[in-house]
Amino acid sequence: MSQPSPDLTLPRIPEAVHRRRWAILGVLMLSLLIVVLDNSILNVAVKTIASPAPTGIGATQSELEWAINSYTLVFAGLLFTSGLLGDRLGRKKVLLFGITVFGIASALAALSGSPAELIGYRALMGLGAAFVMPATLAVLMNVFERDEQPKAIGIWAGSVGLAIAIGPITGGILLEHFWWGSIFLVNVPVVLLALGLMAWLVPDSKDPKPGRIDLPGVLLSVLGLVLLVYGIIRGGELASVTDVTVLVPALAGLAVLTGFVLYEKRTDHPALDISYFRKPAFSAAVAAIALVFFALLGVTFFSAFYLQSVRGYSALQSGLLILPLAIAQVLFSPRARLVVDRFGAKAVCTVGMLAVAVGLGAFAFFDADTPVWVLEVVFFVQGAGMAHIMPPVTVAVMQALPREKAGSGSAINNTFRQVGGALGVAVLGSVLSSTYRGGIEDHLGAVPPGLRDAAGESIEATLAVAEKLGPAGRGLVAPAYDAFLDAMHVAAFGSAAVALLGAVVVAVFLPGRTPALPAQRSSVPGDRAQAGESVKS
């Protein structure tokens, strides 16, 4: 199977835009950095926010979960719609709108006086972020020529990995010196800088022939994604995928999304052209995105408990320990295209998936005394694997669609990643919780009946009950560590199996190495001056 060949009839990028393309990429990365970083930074501050005023705002466990999940729910639910609007209204306009909303909501979240306010402002931040992330990739596709897109996407993907890793580090540093609201307020000056640079550097672009808006399709996509992601989030909260409050919204979401697909196949002006999914390379790429984030975010979820609860590291130290993952992505993502050129996307992504599977599976052999250098090597291997998966599959998704549909392609890419990651946390979290409860139950006989059920929920809950019981609870500590490690080993095997499934998918369906394509016509200034109006300087 061959890779999609470049469309040599595409209008060239205007020379004025072409000259500043790398500066534009820098602005896009700045915008992306704060949006992705905010996905993880709040996790560091949950204990502080749970403290009574003036240290925190006295949020309960459920309120803390929804401060995190309200962002995810709105973000995932609107990703597809925001991509469509970018194609229709203009990607620069959507990007400016999204980053402005994100900045205002960040300031409001920093000044929240109650958990309810924080949850609401976090949802507003998710709305802004949903308009930023797809637009960054869509703008990228419209300021770089096709032959440079793999390199630019590699840098873009590396910035995503960097943001995921530095979120906890940034949060830890801020909390050591300032109040909890600083983790949101820090976004404001970055947003103001990004807005100024965007207005100056970033060109606008949109679909020149968007056609009629598919309002039923848009509404079905939002409703389906919100229901599905809510069910997944609920499953993560309860650490169960069989509870009725998990199954009903999740199945309803799947039913609505099925209706969306059937409707899109029949309408003459679809929001999403389903025919793209008939291309094996396209479908394999989006499946790989979902599977790798399912595995990675699932293991990231339980590795945080392993590092902090079992190994005793602080939140900041845990964040620093994950730095090799980010370093590997920054090093290898921009260069992944060179390896793909030599060996083909099939071989590179398959090896990358296998590297991720090895890194995830290594957690099945960790114990409370595993040397730190081993952890660092494992995180580096995971990052290197990710760096050789995300750029090629993102290129496969984005180059399968016409340039004027870049917003839709970016939305598909990010929606599958978000849903896959949420599923990983919910499913692997459920495996971790149920296995842990099975391992600790026999040791809870001395715990008062009123505390017994809560003590079996997680290692954090067991250790909290042990501390409350004083000397009588000391006998729970070692069994809690053992039960958690056993549960982590089971979840690690599960996450590695998912990564292996991803390796099979890309090995079978992604294209292999292809012969060199004919050179595109030269990019001379006079040629660019005749470029079409799809990109406006």
Coordinates of C-alpha atoms in Angstrom, one line a residue:
M1 CA 0.0 0.0 0.0
S2 CA 1.4 3.4 -0.9
Q3 CA 1.3 6.6 1.0
P4 CA -1.0 9.4 -0.3
S5 CA 1.0 11.2 -3.0
P6 CA 1.2 15.0 -2.9
D7 CA -1.3 16.9 -4.9
L8 CA 1.0 18.9 -7.1
T9 CA -2.0 21.1 -8.2
L10 CA -2.3 22.7 -4.8
P11 CA -1.7 26.4 -4.7
R12 CA 1.6 27.4 -3.3
I13 CA 1.8 29.1 0.1
P14 CA 2.2 32.9 -0.5
E15 CA 5.8 34.0 -0.2
A16 CA 5.0 36.5 2.7
V17 CA 3.6 33.6 4.7
H18 CA 6.3 31.1 3.7
R19 CA 9.1 33.4 4.9
R20 CA 7.7 33.5 8.4
R21 CA 6.4 29.9 8.7
W22 CA 8.8 28.9 11.5
A23 CA 8.0 31.9 13.5
I24 CA 4.3 31.1 13.1
L25 CA 5.0 27.5 14.3
G26 CA 6.6 29.0 17.4
V27 CA 3.4 31.0 18.1
L28 CA 1.3 27.9 17.6
M29 CA 3.5 25.9 20.0
L30 CA 3.2 28.6 22.6
S31 CA -0.6 28.4 22.4
L32 CA -0.6 24.6 22.4
L33 CA 1.8 24.5 25.4
I34 CA -0.4 26.2 27.9
V35 CA -3.6 24.3 26.7
V36 CA -1.9 20.9 27.0
L37 CA 0.0 21.8 30.2
D38 CA -3.3 22.7 31.9
N39 CA -4.5 19.1 31.4
S40 CA -2.0 17.9 34.0
I41 CA -1.1 20.9 36.1
L42 CA -4.2 20.8 38.3
N43 CA -3.3 17.2 39.5
V44 CA -0.4 18.6 41.5
A45 CA -2.6 21.1 43.4
V46 CA -5.5 18.9 44.4
K47 CA -4.4 18.5 48.0
T48 CA -3.8 22.2 48.4
I49 CA -7.2 23.1 46.9
A50 CA -8.9 20.6 49.3
S51 CA -7.4 22.4 52.3
P52 CA -9.7 24.8 54.2
A53 CA -9.4 28.6 53.5
P54 CA -7.2 30.5 53.3
T55 CA -4.8 27.7 52.1
G56 CA -7.4 26.2 49.7
I57 CA -11.1 26.4 49.1
G58 CA -12.1 23.2 51.0
A59 CA -13.0 21.2 47.9
T60 CA -14.3 17.6 48.5
Q61 CA -12.9 14.6 46.6
S62 CA -15.9 14.7 44.2
E63 CA -15.5 18.4 43.6
L64 CA -11.8 18.0 42.9
E65 CA -12.6 15.3 40.4
W66 CA -15.1 17.5 38.6
A67 CA -12.7 20.5 38.6
I68 CA -10.5 18.2 36.4
N69 CA -13.3 16.4 34.5
S70 CA -15.3 19.5 33.6
Y71 CA -12.4 20.7 31.5
T72 CA -12.0 17.3 29.8
L73 CA -15.7 16.9 29.2
V74 CA -16.2 20.3 27.4
F75 CA -12.8 20.0 25.7
A76 CA -13.5 16.6 24.2
G77 CA -17.1 17.3 23.4
L78 CA -16.4 20.4 21.3
L79 CA -13.1 19.4 19.5
F80 CA -14.9 18.2 16.4
T81 CA -17.2 21.1 16.2
S82 CA -14.4 23.7 16.7
G83 CA -12.5 22.1 13.8
L84 CA -15.5 22.5 11.5
L85 CA -16.0 26.1 12.6
G86 CA -12.3 26.8 11.9
D87 CA -12.6 25.5 8.3
R88 CA -15.8 27.6 7.8
L89 CA -15.1 30.8 9.6
G90 CA -11.3 31.0 9.5
R91 CA -8.7 29.3 11.6
K92 CA -7.0 32.5 12.8
K93 CA -10.4 33.8 14.1
V94 CA -11.1 30.6 15.9
L95 CA -7.6 30.5 17.4
L96 CA -7.9 34.1 18.7
F97 CA -11.3 33.4 20.1
G98 CA -10.2 30.2 21.8
I99 CA -7.0 31.6 23.4
T100 CA -8.9 34.7 24.6
V101 CA -11.6 32.6 26.3
F102 CA -8.9 30.4 27.8
G103 CA -7.0 33.4 29.2
I104 CA -10.1 35.0 30.7
A105 CA -11.3 31.7 32.2
S106 CA -7.8 31.1 33.7
A107 CA -7.9 34.4 35.5
L108 CA -11.4 33.7 36.8
A109 CA -10.4 30.2 37.9
A110 CA -7.4 31.6 39.8
L111 CA -9.8 33.9 41.8
S112 CA -12.4 31.2 42.5
G113 CA -14.0 31.5 45.9
S114 CA -15.7 28.2 46.0
P115 CA -15.4 24.7 44.4
A116 CA -18.5 25.4 42.3
E117 CA -16.9 28.5 40.8
L118 CA -13.7 26.6 40.0
I119 CA -15.6 23.8 38.3
G120 CA -17.5 26.3 36.1
Y121 CA -14.4 28.3 35.2
R122 CA -12.5 25.1 34.4
A123 CA -15.4 24.1 32.0
L124 CA -15.0 27.6 30.4
M125 CA -11.2 26.9 30.0
G126 CA -12.1 23.6 28.3
L127 CA -14.3 25.5 25.8
G128 CA -11.4 27.8 25.0
A129 CA -8.9 25.0 24.7
A130 CA -11.2 23.1 22.3
F131 CA -11.0 26.0 19.9
V132 CA -7.2 26.3 20.2
M133 CA -5.8 22.8 19.8
P134 CA -7.4 21.8 16.4
A135 CA -6.7 25.3 15.0
T136 CA -3.0 25.1 15.7
L137 CA -2.6 22.0 13.6
A138 CA -4.9 23.3 10.9
V139 CA -2.9 26.6 10.6
L140 CA 0.3 24.5 10.5
M141 CA -1.0 22.6 7.5
N142 CA -1.8 25.9 5.7
V143 CA 1.5 27.7 6.2
F144 CA 3.9 24.8 5.4
E145 CA 4.2 23.1 2.0
R146 CA 3.5 19.4 1.9
D147 CA 7.2 18.4 1.8
E148 CA 7.9 20.3 5.1
Q149 CA 4.7 19.3 6.9
P150 CA 6.2 16.1 8.4
K151 CA 9.0 18.1 10.0
A152 CA 6.6 20.8 11.3
I153 CA 4.2 18.2 12.7
G154 CA 7.2 16.4 14.4
I155 CA 8.0 19.7 16.2
W156 CA 4.3 20.2 17.0
A157 CA 4.1 16.7 18.5
G158 CA 7.2 17.2 20.5
S159 CA 5.8 20.3 22.1
V160 CA 2.7 18.3 23.2
G161 CA 5.0 15.7 24.9
L162 CA 7.0 18.5 26.5
A163 CA 3.8 20.1 27.9
I164 CA 2.5 16.9 29.4
A165 CA 5.7 16.4 31.3
I166 CA 6.4 19.9 32.5
G167 CA 2.8 20.5 33.8
P168 CA 3.5 18.8 37.2
I169 CA 6.9 20.4 37.4
T170 CA 5.5 23.9 36.8
G171 CA 2.7 23.3 39.2
G172 CA 5.0 22.0 41.9
I173 CA 7.3 25.1 41.6
L174 CA 4.4 27.5 41.7
L175 CA 2.8 25.9 44.7
E176 CA 6.1 26.0 46.6
H177 CA 6.2 29.8 46.3
F178 CA 2.6 31.1 45.7
W179 CA -1.0 30.3 46.4
W180 CA -2.9 27.6 44.6
G181 CA -4.5 30.1 42.1
S182 CA -1.1 30.8 40.6
I183 CA -1.3 27.6 38.6
F184 CA -4.1 29.2 36.6
L185 CA -3.0 32.9 36.8
V186 CA 0.4 32.0 35.2
N187 CA -1.5 31.4 31.9
V188 CA -2.6 35.0 31.6
P189 CA 0.7 36.7 30.6
V190 CA 1.4 33.8 28.2
V191 CA -2.0 34.2 26.6
L192 CA -1.4 38.0 26.2
L193 CA 1.9 37.3 24.5
A194 CA 0.4 34.7 22.3
L195 CA -2.5 37.0 21.3
G196 CA -0.1 39.8 20.2
L197 CA 2.1 37.4 18.2
M198 CA -0.9 35.7 16.6
A199 CA -2.4 39.0 15.5
W200 CA 0.9 40.0 14.0
L201 CA 2.2 36.7 12.4
V202 CA -0.5 34.2 11.9
P203 CA -2.4 34.3 8.5
D204 CA -6.0 33.4 8.2
S205 CA -7.2 30.5 6.1
K206 CA -10.5 28.7 5.6
D207 CA -12.3 26.4 3.3
P208 CA -13.1 28.5 0.2
K209 CA -16.2 26.4 -0.6
P210 CA -17.6 25.2 2.8
G211 CA -21.1 24.5 1.5
R212 CA -24.1 24.4 3.7
I213 CA -23.6 23.8 7.4
D214 CA -24.6 20.3 8.6
L215 CA -26.4 21.4 11.8
P216 CA -27.9 18.0 12.7
G217 CA -24.5 16.4 12.2
V218 CA -22.8 19.0 14.4
L219 CA -25.4 18.6 17.2
L220 CA -25.2 14.8 17.0
S221 CA -21.4 14.9 17.3
V222 CA -21.5 17.2 20.4
L223 CA -24.2 15.2 22.1
G224 CA -22.6 11.8 21.3
L225 CA -19.1 12.8 22.4
V226 CA -20.3 14.5 25.6
L227 CA -22.3 11.4 26.6
L228 CA -19.5 9.0 25.8
V229 CA -16.8 11.0 27.5
Y230 CA -19.1 11.6 30.6
G231 CA -19.6 7.8 30.8
I232 CA -15.9 7.2 30.5
I233 CA -15.1 9.9 33.2
R234 CA -17.7 8.4 35.5
G235 CA -16.1 5.0 35.0
G236 CA -12.8 6.5 36.1
E237 CA -14.4 8.1 39.2
L238 CA -16.0 4.8 40.3
A239 CA -13.1 2.6 39.1
S240 CA -15.8 0.5 37.4
V241 CA -17.0 0.1 33.9
T242 CA -20.1 -1.9 34.8
D243 CA -22.0 0.6 37.0
V244 CA -25.3 1.8 35.6
T245 CA -24.2 5.4 35.8
V246 CA -21.3 4.5 33.6
L247 CA -23.0 2.2 31.1
V248 CA -26.1 4.3 30.4
P249 CA -24.4 7.5 29.2
A250 CA -21.5 5.6 27.5
L251 CA -23.9 3.4 25.5
A252 CA -26.2 6.3 24.8
G253 CA -23.1 8.2 23.5
L254 CA -22.1 5.3 21.3
A255 CA -25.7 5.1 20.0
V256 CA -25.8 8.8 19.1
L257 CA -22.4 8.6 17.4
T258 CA -23.6 5.6 15.4
G259 CA -26.6 7.7 14.4
F260 CA -24.2 10.5 13.5
V261 CA -22.2 8.2 11.2
L262 CA -25.3 6.8 9.5
Y263 CA -26.6 10.4 9.0
E264 CA -23.3 11.6 7.6
K265 CA -23.3 8.7 5.1
R266 CA -26.7 9.8 3.7
T267 CA -26.6 13.6 3.8
D268 CA -25.3 15.5 0.7
H269 CA -23.4 18.1 2.8
P270 CA -21.8 16.0 5.7
A271 CA -19.9 17.6 8.5
L272 CA -17.5 14.6 8.3
D273 CA -16.8 12.8 5.1
I274 CA -17.0 9.1 6.3
S275 CA -15.4 7.9 3.1
Y276 CA -12.0 8.9 4.6
F277 CA -12.3 6.0 7.1
R278 CA -12.5 3.6 4.2
K279 CA -8.8 4.3 3.6
P280 CA -6.9 1.7 5.7
A281 CA -4.0 4.0 6.3
F282 CA -6.3 6.8 7.6
S283 CA -8.3 4.4 9.9
A284 CA -5.1 2.8 11.2
A285 CA -3.6 6.1 12.0
V286 CA -6.5 7.3 14.1
A287 CA -6.8 3.9 15.8
A288 CA -3.1 4.1 16.6
I289 CA -3.5 7.6 18.1
A290 CA -6.4 6.3 20.3
L291 CA -4.6 3.1 21.4
V292 CA -1.2 4.7 22.3
F293 CA -2.9 7.4 24.4
F294 CA -5.2 4.7 26.0
A295 CA -2.1 2.8 27.1
L296 CA 0.1 5.9 28.0
L297 CA -2.4 7.9 30.0
G298 CA -3.6 4.7 31.8
V299 CA 0.0 4.0 33.0
T300 CA 0.6 7.7 33.7
F301 CA -2.4 7.5 36.0
F302 CA -1.1 4.7 38.2
S303 CA 2.6 5.7 37.9
A304 CA 1.7 8.9 39.9
F305 CA 0.5 6.7 42.8
Y306 CA 3.5 4.5 42.5
L307 CA 6.0 7.4 42.7
Q308 CA 4.2 9.3 45.4
S309 CA 2.4 6.8 47.6
V310 CA 4.8 3.9 47.4
R311 CA 8.1 5.5 46.7
G312 CA 7.4 8.7 48.8
Y313 CA 8.4 11.3 46.2
S314 CA 6.7 14.7 46.3
A315 CA 4.6 15.9 43.4
L316 CA 7.5 18.1 42.1
Q317 CA 10.0 15.2 42.4
S318 CA 7.6 12.9 40.6
G319 CA 7.3 15.5 37.8
L320 CA 11.0 15.7 37.5
L321 CA 11.3 11.9 37.3
I322 CA 9.1 12.0 34.2
L323 CA 11.3 14.5 32.4
P324 CA 13.2 11.8 30.4
L325 CA 9.9 11.1 28.6
A326 CA 9.6 14.7 27.6
I327 CA 13.3 14.9 26.6
A328 CA 13.0 11.9 24.4
Q329 CA 10.0 13.4 22.6
V330 CA 11.7 16.7 22.1
L331 CA 14.8 15.0 20.8
F332 CA 13.2 12.5 18.4
S333 CA 9.8 13.9 17.3
P334 CA 11.3 16.5 14.9
R335 CA 13.5 13.8 13.4
A336 CA 10.9 11.1 13.1
R337 CA 10.3 12.1 9.4
L338 CA 13.9 11.2 8.5
V339 CA 13.5 7.7 9.9
V340 CA 10.1 7.4 8.1
D341 CA 11.7 8.5 4.8
R342 CA 14.3 5.7 5.2
F343 CA 12.3 2.8 6.6
G344 CA 8.6 3.7 6.0
A345 CA 5.8 4.6 8.3
K346 CA 4.8 0.9 8.9
A347 CA 8.2 -0.1 10.2
V348 CA 8.8 3.1 12.3
C349 CA 5.4 3.1 13.9
T350 CA 5.5 -0.6 14.6
V351 CA 8.8 -0.4 16.4
G352 CA 7.6 2.8 18.2
M353 CA 4.5 0.9 19.5
L354 CA 6.7 -2.0 20.6
A355 CA 9.0 0.4 22.5
V356 CA 5.9 1.9 24.2
A357 CA 4.7 -1.7 25.0
V358 CA 8.1 -2.6 26.5
G359 CA 8.1 0.6 28.6
L360 CA 4.6 0.0 29.9
G361 CA 5.2 -3.7 30.5
A362 CA 8.3 -2.8 32.6
F363 CA 6.0 -1.5 35.3
A364 CA 4.9 -5.0 35.8
F365 CA 8.3 -5.8 37.3
F366 CA 8.8 -2.7 39.4
D367 CA 8.7 -2.9 43.2
A368 CA 9.3 -0.5 46.1
D369 CA 13.1 -0.7 45.7
T370 CA 13.5 -0.5 41.9
P371 CA 16.6 1.8 41.2
V372 CA 15.7 5.3 40.1
W373 CA 17.9 5.0 37.0
V374 CA 15.8 2.1 35.8
L375 CA 12.7 4.3 36.0
E376 CA 14.5 7.0 34.0
V377 CA 15.5 4.5 31.3
V378 CA 11.9 3.2 31.0
F379 CA 10.4 6.7 30.8
F380 CA 13.0 7.6 28.1
V381 CA 12.1 4.5 26.1
Q382 CA 8.4 5.4 26.3
G383 CA 9.1 8.9 25.1
A384 CA 11.3 7.7 22.2
G385 CA 8.5 5.3 21.2
M386 CA 5.9 8.0 21.3
A387 CA 8.1 10.3 19.3
H388 CA 8.2 7.7 16.5
I389 CA 4.5 7.2 16.5
M390 CA 2.7 10.5 16.9
P391 CA 4.3 12.5 14.1
P392 CA 3.9 9.8 11.3
V393 CA 0.3 8.9 12.2
T394 CA -0.6 12.6 12.5
V395 CA 1.0 13.2 9.1
A396 CA -1.1 10.3 7.7
V397 CA -4.3 11.7 9.1
M398 CA -3.7 15.3 8.0
Q399 CA -2.3 14.6 4.5
A400 CA -5.2 12.2 3.8
L401 CA -7.6 15.2 3.8
P402 CA -7.5 18.3 1.4
R403 CA -5.8 21.3 2.9
E404 CA -9.1 23.2 3.1
K405 CA -10.4 20.5 5.5
A406 CA -7.4 20.8 7.8
G407 CA -9.6 21.8 10.7
S408 CA -11.7 18.7 10.4
G409 CA -8.6 16.5 10.2
S410 CA -7.0 18.1 13.2
A411 CA -10.3 17.7 15.1
I412 CA -10.5 14.0 14.3
N413 CA -6.8 13.5 15.4
N414 CA -7.4 15.3 18.7
T415 CA -10.8 13.7 19.4
F416 CA -9.5 10.2 19.1
R417 CA -6.5 11.0 21.3
Q418 CA -8.7 12.6 24.0
V419 CA -11.3 9.8 24.0
G420 CA -8.5 7.1 24.0
G421 CA -6.7 8.8 26.9
A422 CA -9.9 9.1 28.9
L423 CA -10.7 5.4 28.3
G424 CA -7.2 4.4 29.4
V425 CA -7.6 6.2 32.7
A426 CA -11.1 4.7 33.2
V427 CA -10.5 1.1 32.2
L428 CA -7.0 0.7 33.6
G429 CA -8.1 2.6 36.7
S430 CA -10.9 0.2 37.1
V431 CA -8.5 -2.8 36.8
L432 CA -6.1 -1.2 39.3
S433 CA -8.9 -0.5 41.8
S434 CA -10.6 -3.9 41.6
T435 CA -7.3 -5.8 41.9
Y436 CA -6.2 -3.6 44.8
R437 CA -9.4 -4.1 46.7
G438 CA -9.1 -7.9 46.2
G439 CA -5.5 -7.8 47.6
I440 CA -6.2 -5.6 50.6
E441 CA -9.6 -6.9 51.8
D442 CA -8.1 -9.8 53.8
H443 CA -6.1 -7.3 55.8
L444 CA -8.9 -5.0 56.8
G445 CA -10.4 -7.2 59.5
A446 CA -9.0 -5.0 62.3
V447 CA -10.5 -1.8 60.7
P448 CA -13.8 -0.6 62.3
P449 CA -16.8 -1.6 60.1
G450 CA -17.6 2.1 59.3
L451 CA -14.2 2.6 57.8
R452 CA -13.6 -0.7 56.2
D453 CA -15.3 0.0 52.8
A454 CA -13.6 3.3 52.3
A455 CA -10.2 1.8 53.3
G456 CA -10.3 -0.6 50.4
E457 CA -10.9 2.0 47.7
S458 CA -7.3 2.9 47.0
I459 CA -3.8 2.9 48.5
E460 CA -4.3 6.6 49.4
A461 CA -7.5 5.7 51.3
T462 CA -5.9 2.8 53.1
L463 CA -2.9 4.8 54.2
A464 CA -5.3 7.6 55.4
V465 CA -7.3 5.2 57.5
A466 CA -4.0 3.7 58.9
E467 CA -2.9 7.1 59.9
K468 CA -6.3 7.8 61.5
L469 CA -6.0 4.6 63.6
G470 CA -2.6 5.5 64.9
P471 CA -0.5 2.5 66.2
A472 CA -3.3 0.1 65.5
G473 CA -3.1 1.0 61.8
R474 CA 0.6 0.4 61.3
G475 CA -0.1 -3.2 60.2
L476 CA -2.0 -1.9 57.1
V477 CA 0.9 0.0 55.6
A478 CA 3.0 -2.9 54.2
P479 CA 0.0 -4.9 52.9
A480 CA -1.2 -1.7 51.2
Y481 CA 2.1 -1.4 49.4
D482 CA 2.0 -5.0 48.4
A483 CA -1.6 -4.9 47.2
F484 CA -0.9 -1.8 45.2
L485 CA 2.2 -3.2 43.5
D486 CA 0.3 -6.4 42.6
A487 CA -2.5 -4.2 41.1
M488 CA 0.0 -2.1 39.3
H489 CA 1.6 -5.1 37.7
V490 CA -1.8 -6.4 36.4
A491 CA -2.7 -2.9 35.0
A492 CA 0.8 -2.6 33.4
F493 CA 0.3 -5.9 31.6
G494 CA -3.1 -4.6 30.4
S495 CA -1.6 -1.4 29.1
A496 CA 1.2 -3.2 27.4
A497 CA -1.3 -5.5 25.7
V498 CA -3.2 -2.5 24.3
A499 CA 0.1 -1.1 23.0
L500 CA 0.8 -4.4 21.3
L501 CA -2.6 -4.3 19.7
G502 CA -1.6 -0.9 18.4
A503 CA 1.6 -2.4 17.0
V504 CA -0.4 -5.0 15.1
V505 CA -2.8 -2.4 13.7
V506 CA 0.0 -0.2 12.3
A507 CA 2.0 -3.2 11.1
V508 CA -1.0 -4.5 9.0
F509 CA -2.6 -1.2 7.8
L510 CA 0.0 1.6 7.6
P511 CA 1.9 2.0 4.3
G512 CA 5.4 0.8 4.1
R513 CA 8.4 2.5 2.5
T514 CA 7.6 4.2 -0.8
P515 CA 9.8 5.3 -3.7
A516 CA 10.8 8.9 -3.9
L517 CA 8.2 11.1 -5.3
P518 CA 8.8 13.5 -8.2
A519 CA 10.1 16.9 -7.0
Q520 CA 7.5 19.6 -6.7
R521 CA 7.9 22.7 -8.8
S522 CA 10.4 25.1 -7.4
S523 CA 9.3 27.5 -4.7
V524 CA 10.4 30.7 -6.3
P525 CA 8.9 34.0 -5.0
G526 CA 7.2 34.7 -8.4
D527 CA 5.5 31.3 -8.2
R528 CA 4.2 32.0 -4.6
A529 CA 3.0 35.4 -5.7
Q530 CA 0.4 33.6 -7.8
A531 CA -0.8 31.5 -4.9
G532 CA -4.5 31.1 -4.4
E533 CA -6.7 32.9 -1.8
S534 CA -6.9 29.8 0.5
V535 CA -4.2 31.5 2.6
K536 CA -4.4 35.2 3.2
S537 CA -1.4 37.0 4.4

